[in-house]
PDB file of C-alpha atoms in Angstrom:
ATOM      1  CA  UNK A 147       3.539   2.729 -41.516  1.00 98.00           C
ATOM      2  CA  UNK A 148       5.074   0.015 -39.330  1.00 98.00           C
ATOM      3  CA  UNK A 149       2.753  -1.273 -36.193  1.00 98.00           C
ATOM      4  CA  UNK A 150       3.968  -2.255 -33.270  1.00 98.00           C
ATOM      5  CA  UNK A 151       4.473  -6.380 -32.028  1.00 97.00           C
ATOM      6  CA  UNK A 152       7.837  -8.456 -31.916  1.00 96.00           C
ATOM      7  CA  UNK A 153       7.748  -9.828 -35.842  1.00 97.00           C
ATOM      8  CA  UNK A 154       7.389  -5.528 -37.189  1.00 98.00           C
ATOM      9  CA  UNK A 155       9.857  -5.011 -34.810  1.00 98.00           C
ATOM     10  CA  UNK A 156      12.498  -7.391 -36.051  1.00 97.00           C
ATOM     11  CA  UNK A 157      11.800  -5.885 -39.290  1.00 98.00           C
ATOM     12  CA  UNK A 158      12.734  -2.697 -37.819  1.00 98.00           C
ATOM     13  CA  UNK A 159      16.220  -4.182 -37.259  1.00 98.00           C
ATOM     14  CA  UNK A 160      17.294  -5.564 -40.156  1.00 98.00           C
ATOM     15  CA  UNK A 161      15.745  -1.595 -41.562  1.00 98.00           C
ATOM     16  CA  UNK A 162      18.150  -0.193 -38.675  1.00 98.00           C
ATOM     17  CA  UNK A 163      21.586  -2.675 -39.265  1.00 98.00           C
ATOM     18  CA  UNK A 164      21.425  -2.152 -42.979  1.00 98.00           C
ATOM     19  CA  UNK A 165      21.871   1.482 -42.650  1.00 98.00           C
ATOM     20  CA  UNK A 166      18.456   1.551 -44.706  1.00 98.00           C
ATOM     21  CA  UNK A 167      17.298   5.416 -45.751  1.00 98.00           C
ATOM     22  CA  UNK A 168      13.603   5.152 -44.855  1.00 98.00           C
ATOM     23  CA  UNK A 169      10.807   7.538 -43.043  1.00 98.00           C
ATOM     24  CA  UNK A 170       8.414   5.805 -40.671  1.00 98.00           C
ATOM     25  CA  UNK A 171       5.891   6.534 -39.054  1.00 98.00           C
ATOM     26  CA  UNK A 172       4.879   3.978 -36.529  1.00 98.00           C
ATOM     27  CA  UNK A 173       3.115   3.688 -32.718  1.00 98.00           C
ATOM     28  CA  UNK A 174       5.389   1.560 -31.111  1.00 98.00           C
ATOM     29  CA  UNK A 175       8.071   3.164 -29.112  1.00 98.00           C
ATOM     30  CA  UNK A 176       9.941   0.410 -28.891  1.00 98.00           C
ATOM     31  CA  UNK A 177      10.311   0.749 -33.239  1.00 98.00           C
ATOM     32  CA  UNK A 178      10.822   3.825 -33.130  1.00 98.00           C
ATOM     33  CA  UNK A 179      13.770   3.640 -30.586  1.00 98.00           C
ATOM     34  CA  UNK A 180      15.609   0.562 -33.197  1.00 98.00           C
ATOM     35  CA  UNK A 181      14.672   2.590 -36.024  1.00 98.00           C
ATOM     36  CA  UNK A 182      15.908   5.923 -33.895  1.00 97.00           C
ATOM     37  CA  UNK A 183      19.826   4.742 -33.715  1.00 97.00           C
ATOM     38  CA  UNK A 184      20.005   4.415 -37.266  1.00 97.00           C
ATOM     39  CA  UNK A 185      21.300   7.748 -38.912  1.00 97.00           C
ATOM     40  CA  UNK A 186      19.564   6.736 -42.640  1.00 98.00           C
ATOM     41  CA  UNK A 187      15.848   6.920 -41.043  1.00 98.00           C
ATOM     42  CA  UNK A 188      13.302   9.305 -39.776  1.00 98.00           C
ATOM     43  CA  UNK A 189      11.065   9.088 -37.497  1.00 98.00           C
ATOM     44  CA  UNK A 190       7.327  10.069 -37.021  1.00 98.00           C
ATOM     45  CA  UNK A 191       5.865   8.726 -33.787  1.00 98.00           C
ATOM     46  CA  UNK A 192       1.833   8.698 -33.131  1.00 98.00           C
ATOM     47  CA  UNK A 193       0.512   9.530 -30.326  1.00 98.00           C
ATOM     48  CA  UNK A 194      -2.659   7.747 -28.267  1.00 98.00           C
ATOM     49  CA  UNK A 195      -3.397   5.947 -25.131  1.00 98.00           C
ATOM     50  CA  UNK A 196      -0.154   3.986 -24.096  1.00 98.00           C
ATOM     51  CA  UNK A 197      -0.646   0.545 -23.695  1.00 98.00           C
ATOM     52  CA  UNK A 198       2.581  -0.426 -21.419  1.00 98.00           C
ATOM     53  CA  UNK A 199       2.715  -4.034 -22.151  1.00 97.00           C
ATOM     54  CA  UNK A 200       3.404  -3.780 -25.478  1.00 97.00           C
ATOM     55  CA  UNK A 201       5.207  -0.464 -25.674  1.00 98.00           C
ATOM     56  CA  UNK A 202       2.745   1.146 -28.264  1.00 98.00           C
ATOM     57  CA  UNK A 203      -0.407   2.981 -28.259  1.00 98.00           C
ATOM     58  CA  UNK A 204      -4.047   3.366 -29.464  1.00 98.00           C
ATOM     59  CA  UNK A 205      -7.377   4.965 -30.253  1.00 98.00           C
ATOM     60  CA  UNK A 206      -8.958   7.703 -31.721  1.00 98.00           C
ATOM     61  CA  UNK A 207      -5.469  10.006 -31.580  1.00 98.00           C
ATOM     62  CA  UNK A 208      -3.675   7.638 -32.711  1.00 98.00           C
ATOM     63  CA  UNK A 209      -5.418   6.925 -36.364  1.00 98.00           C
ATOM     64  CA  UNK A 210      -6.593  10.764 -36.401  1.00 98.00           C
ATOM     65  CA  UNK A 211      -2.870  11.252 -36.282  1.00 98.00           C
ATOM     66  CA  UNK A 212      -1.962   8.334 -39.232  1.00 98.00           C
ATOM     67  CA  UNK A 213      -4.965   9.634 -41.472  1.00 98.00           C
ATOM     68  CA  UNK A 214      -2.926  12.342 -41.636  1.00 98.00           C
ATOM     69  CA  UNK A 215      -0.472  11.212 -44.063  1.00 98.00           C
ATOM     70  CA  UNK A 216      -0.107   9.046 -47.313  1.00 98.00           C
ATOM     71  CA  UNK A 217       2.608   6.228 -47.798  1.00 98.00           C
ATOM     72  CA  UNK A 218       4.112   3.799 -50.049  1.00 98.00           C
ATOM     73  CA  UNK A 219       3.927   0.905 -47.930  1.00 98.00           C
ATOM     74  CA  UNK A 220       3.023  -0.332 -44.465  1.00 98.00           C
ATOM     75  CA  UNK A 221       4.253  -3.480 -43.252  1.00 98.00           C
ATOM     76  CA  UNK A 222       2.118  -4.866 -39.805  1.00 98.00           C
ATOM     77  CA  UNK A 223       2.166  -7.903 -37.864  1.00 98.00           C
ATOM     78  CA  UNK A 224      -0.517  -9.868 -36.730  1.00 98.00           C
ATOM     79  CA  UNK A 225      -1.597 -12.262 -33.932  1.00 98.00           C
ATOM     80  CA  UNK A 226      -3.568 -14.750 -36.402  1.00 98.00           C
ATOM     81  CA  UNK A 227      -3.658 -16.114 -40.080  1.00 98.00           C
ATOM     82  CA  UNK A 228      -6.473 -18.245 -41.185  1.00 98.00           C
ATOM     83  CA  UNK A 229      -9.496 -18.653 -43.316  1.00 96.00           C
ATOM     84  CA  UNK A 230     -11.495 -15.601 -41.123  1.00 97.00           C
ATOM     85  CA  UNK A 231      -8.303 -13.268 -42.418  1.00 98.00           C
ATOM     86  CA  UNK A 232      -6.059 -11.217 -40.684  1.00 98.00           C
ATOM     87  CA  UNK A 233      -7.018 -10.817 -36.967  1.00 98.00           C
ATOM     88  CA  UNK A 234      -5.637  -9.176 -34.105  1.00 98.00           C
ATOM     89  CA  UNK A 235      -5.454 -10.102 -30.136  1.00 97.00           C
ATOM     90  CA  UNK A 236      -4.708  -7.014 -28.627  1.00 97.00           C
ATOM     91  CA  UNK A 237      -7.726  -4.059 -28.090  1.00 96.00           C
ATOM     92  CA  UNK A 238      -7.182  -1.400 -30.231  1.00 98.00           C
ATOM     93  CA  UNK A 239      -4.164  -2.906 -32.285  1.00 98.00           C
ATOM     94  CA  UNK A 240      -6.777  -4.017 -35.789  1.00 98.00           C
ATOM     95  CA  UNK A 241      -7.797  -0.180 -35.301  1.00 98.00           C
ATOM     96  CA  UNK A 242      -4.796   1.371 -35.989  1.00 98.00           C
ATOM     97  CA  UNK A 243      -4.087  -1.654 -38.396  1.00 98.00           C
ATOM     98  CA  UNK A 244      -6.606  -1.172 -40.391  1.00 98.00           C
ATOM     99  CA  UNK A 245      -6.213   2.747 -40.526  1.00 98.00           C
ATOM    100  CA  UNK A 246      -1.987   2.191 -41.559  1.00 98.00           C
ATOM    101  CA  UNK A 247      -3.654  -0.201 -44.277  1.00 98.00           C
ATOM    102  CA  UNK A 248      -5.995   2.761 -46.033  1.00 98.00           C
ATOM    103  CA  UNK A 249      -2.996   6.033 -46.005  1.00 98.00           C
ATOM    104  CA  UNK A 250      -0.870   3.122 -47.704  1.00 98.00           C
ATOM    105  CA  UNK A 251      -0.497   2.422 -51.233  1.00 98.00           C
ATOM    106  CA  UNK A 252       0.450  -1.505 -50.848  1.00 97.00           C
ATOM    107  CA  UNK A 253      -0.038  -3.615 -48.017  1.00 98.00           C
ATOM    108  CA  UNK A 254       2.786  -5.800 -46.305  1.00 98.00           C
ATOM    109  CA  UNK A 255       1.615  -8.125 -43.496  1.00 98.00           C
ATOM    110  CA  UNK A 256       5.054  -9.924 -41.339  1.00 98.00           C
ATOM    111  CA  UNK A 257       3.254 -13.013 -40.339  1.00 98.00           C
ATOM    112  CA  UNK A 258       5.017 -15.928 -38.767  1.00 96.00           C
ATOM    113  CA  UNK A 259       4.095 -19.386 -39.527  1.00 98.00           C
ATOM    114  CA  UNK A 260       3.283 -20.105 -35.580  1.00 98.00           C
ATOM    115  CA  UNK A 261       1.002 -17.846 -35.988  1.00 98.00           C
ATOM    116  CA  UNK A 262      -0.842 -19.433 -39.132  1.00 98.00           C
ATOM    117  CA  UNK A 263      -4.251 -20.983 -38.517  1.00 97.00           C
ATOM    118  CA  UNK A 264      -4.845 -19.036 -35.457  1.00 98.00           C
ATOM    119  CA  UNK A 265      -7.892 -16.508 -35.471  1.00 98.00           C
ATOM    120  CA  UNK A 266      -7.859 -13.736 -32.969  1.00 98.00           C
ATOM    121  CA  UNK A 267     -11.379 -11.828 -31.646  1.00 96.00           C
ATOM    122  CA  UNK A 268     -10.393  -8.317 -33.824  1.00 98.00           C
ATOM    123  CA  UNK A 269     -10.597  -8.689 -37.910  1.00 97.00           C
ATOM    124  CA  UNK A 270      -8.132  -6.651 -39.036  1.00 98.00           C
ATOM    125  CA  UNK A 271      -7.948  -7.669 -43.274  1.00 98.00           C
ATOM    126  CA  UNK A 272      -9.641  -9.990 -45.327  1.00 97.00           C
ATOM    127  CA  UNK A 273      -7.538 -11.791 -47.584  1.00 97.00           C
ATOM    128  CA  UNK A 274      -8.485  -9.131 -51.135  1.00 96.00           C
ATOM    129  CA  UNK A 275      -7.357  -6.799 -48.970  1.00 96.00           C
ATOM    130  CA  UNK A 276      -3.885  -7.648 -48.445  1.00 97.00           C
ATOM    131  CA  UNK A 277      -1.592  -7.363 -50.427  1.00 97.00           C
ATOM    132  CA  UNK A 278       1.796  -9.376 -49.783  1.00 98.00           C
ATOM    133  CA  UNK A 279       2.618 -11.804 -46.679  1.00 98.00           C
ATOM    134  CA  UNK A 280       6.320 -12.332 -45.770  1.00 98.00           C
ATOM    135  CA  UNK A 281       6.591 -15.320 -43.600  1.00 98.00           C
ATOM    136  CA  UNK A 282       9.503 -17.965 -42.052  1.00 97.00           C
ATOM    137  CA  UNK A 283       7.179 -20.440 -44.131  1.00 98.00           C
ATOM    138  CA  UNK A 284       4.364 -21.268 -46.791  1.00 97.00           C
ATOM    139  CA  UNK A 285       1.782 -22.292 -45.381  1.00 97.00           C
ATOM    140  CA  UNK A 286      -0.210 -24.784 -45.674  1.00 96.00           C
ATOM    141  CA  UNK A 287      -2.716 -25.718 -49.269  1.00 95.00           C
ATOM    142  CA  UNK A 288      -5.713 -24.609 -47.347  1.00 95.00           C
ATOM    143  CA  UNK A 289      -4.661 -21.375 -46.247  1.00 97.00           C
ATOM    144  CA  UNK A 290      -3.014 -20.847 -49.548  1.00 97.00           C
ATOM    145  CA  UNK A 291      -5.286 -21.512 -51.814  1.00 97.00           C
ATOM    146  CA  UNK A 292      -7.886 -18.224 -49.582  1.00 96.00           C
ATOM    147  CA  UNK A 293      -4.419 -15.783 -50.500  1.00 97.00           C
ATOM    148  CA  UNK A 294      -3.950 -16.930 -53.806  1.00 96.00           C
ATOM    149  CA  UNK A 295      -7.606 -16.488 -54.254  1.00 97.00           C
ATOM    150  CA  UNK A 296      -7.451 -13.259 -52.663  1.00 96.00           C
ATOM    151  CA  UNK A 297      -4.906 -11.993 -54.565  1.00 97.00           C
ATOM    152  CA  UNK A 298      -2.084 -12.030 -52.247  1.00 98.00           C
ATOM    153  CA  UNK A 299       1.184 -12.644 -53.192  1.00 98.00           C
ATOM    154  CA  UNK A 300       3.828 -15.031 -50.363  1.00 98.00           C
ATOM    155  CA  UNK A 301       7.427 -14.360 -49.799  1.00 98.00           C
ATOM    156  CA  UNK A 302       8.727 -16.639 -47.909  1.00 97.00           C
ATOM    157  CA  UNK A 303      11.826 -19.778 -47.780  1.00 93.00           C
TER     158      UNK A 303
END
C-alpha cells in the first residue's frame, strides 16, 4: 500500500522507472497514474471522498476498502515527525494511514528531513508502531533517540 503525498510520488516514480514488479494499492490518483505507466505494476485504486487539492481519496469507504487487503508493506508519507510521533495535517489522511498500517506486515515511513521536528494535528503513529524511517537525512540526536527507543530502523545517506 502506498498513501498519497509528494514523497510517496517520488517513490512510485522510482518503482515505475525501474519496472519493479509490484501490486500497489493506493488512495492517490497521482500514484495510480505514475505506476500505471509501468507494465510491471498492477494498481488497485481505493474509492472514497475525493480531495481535489491532494488528488486523493479519504473517508470511511476508503478505509473499509483498504481493510479488505493484507500486504507485505505499506509506504507512508507524513506532514510531521517529532517527539509526538508521526503526524498528519490533511484531514482524513491519518485514518487512511492507520488503516494501511493495520493491513501491512511492515510499515515504512518515507519522510524528508524538512518534516523533522514538526507536529501536526492528527497523530498517525507512535514510534513503537513504525518499522522503518527512510529519509534524505538522519534525524538529530533527540529525535533519533525517540526512534531508537521505539525500535525504528533508520535508512538515510
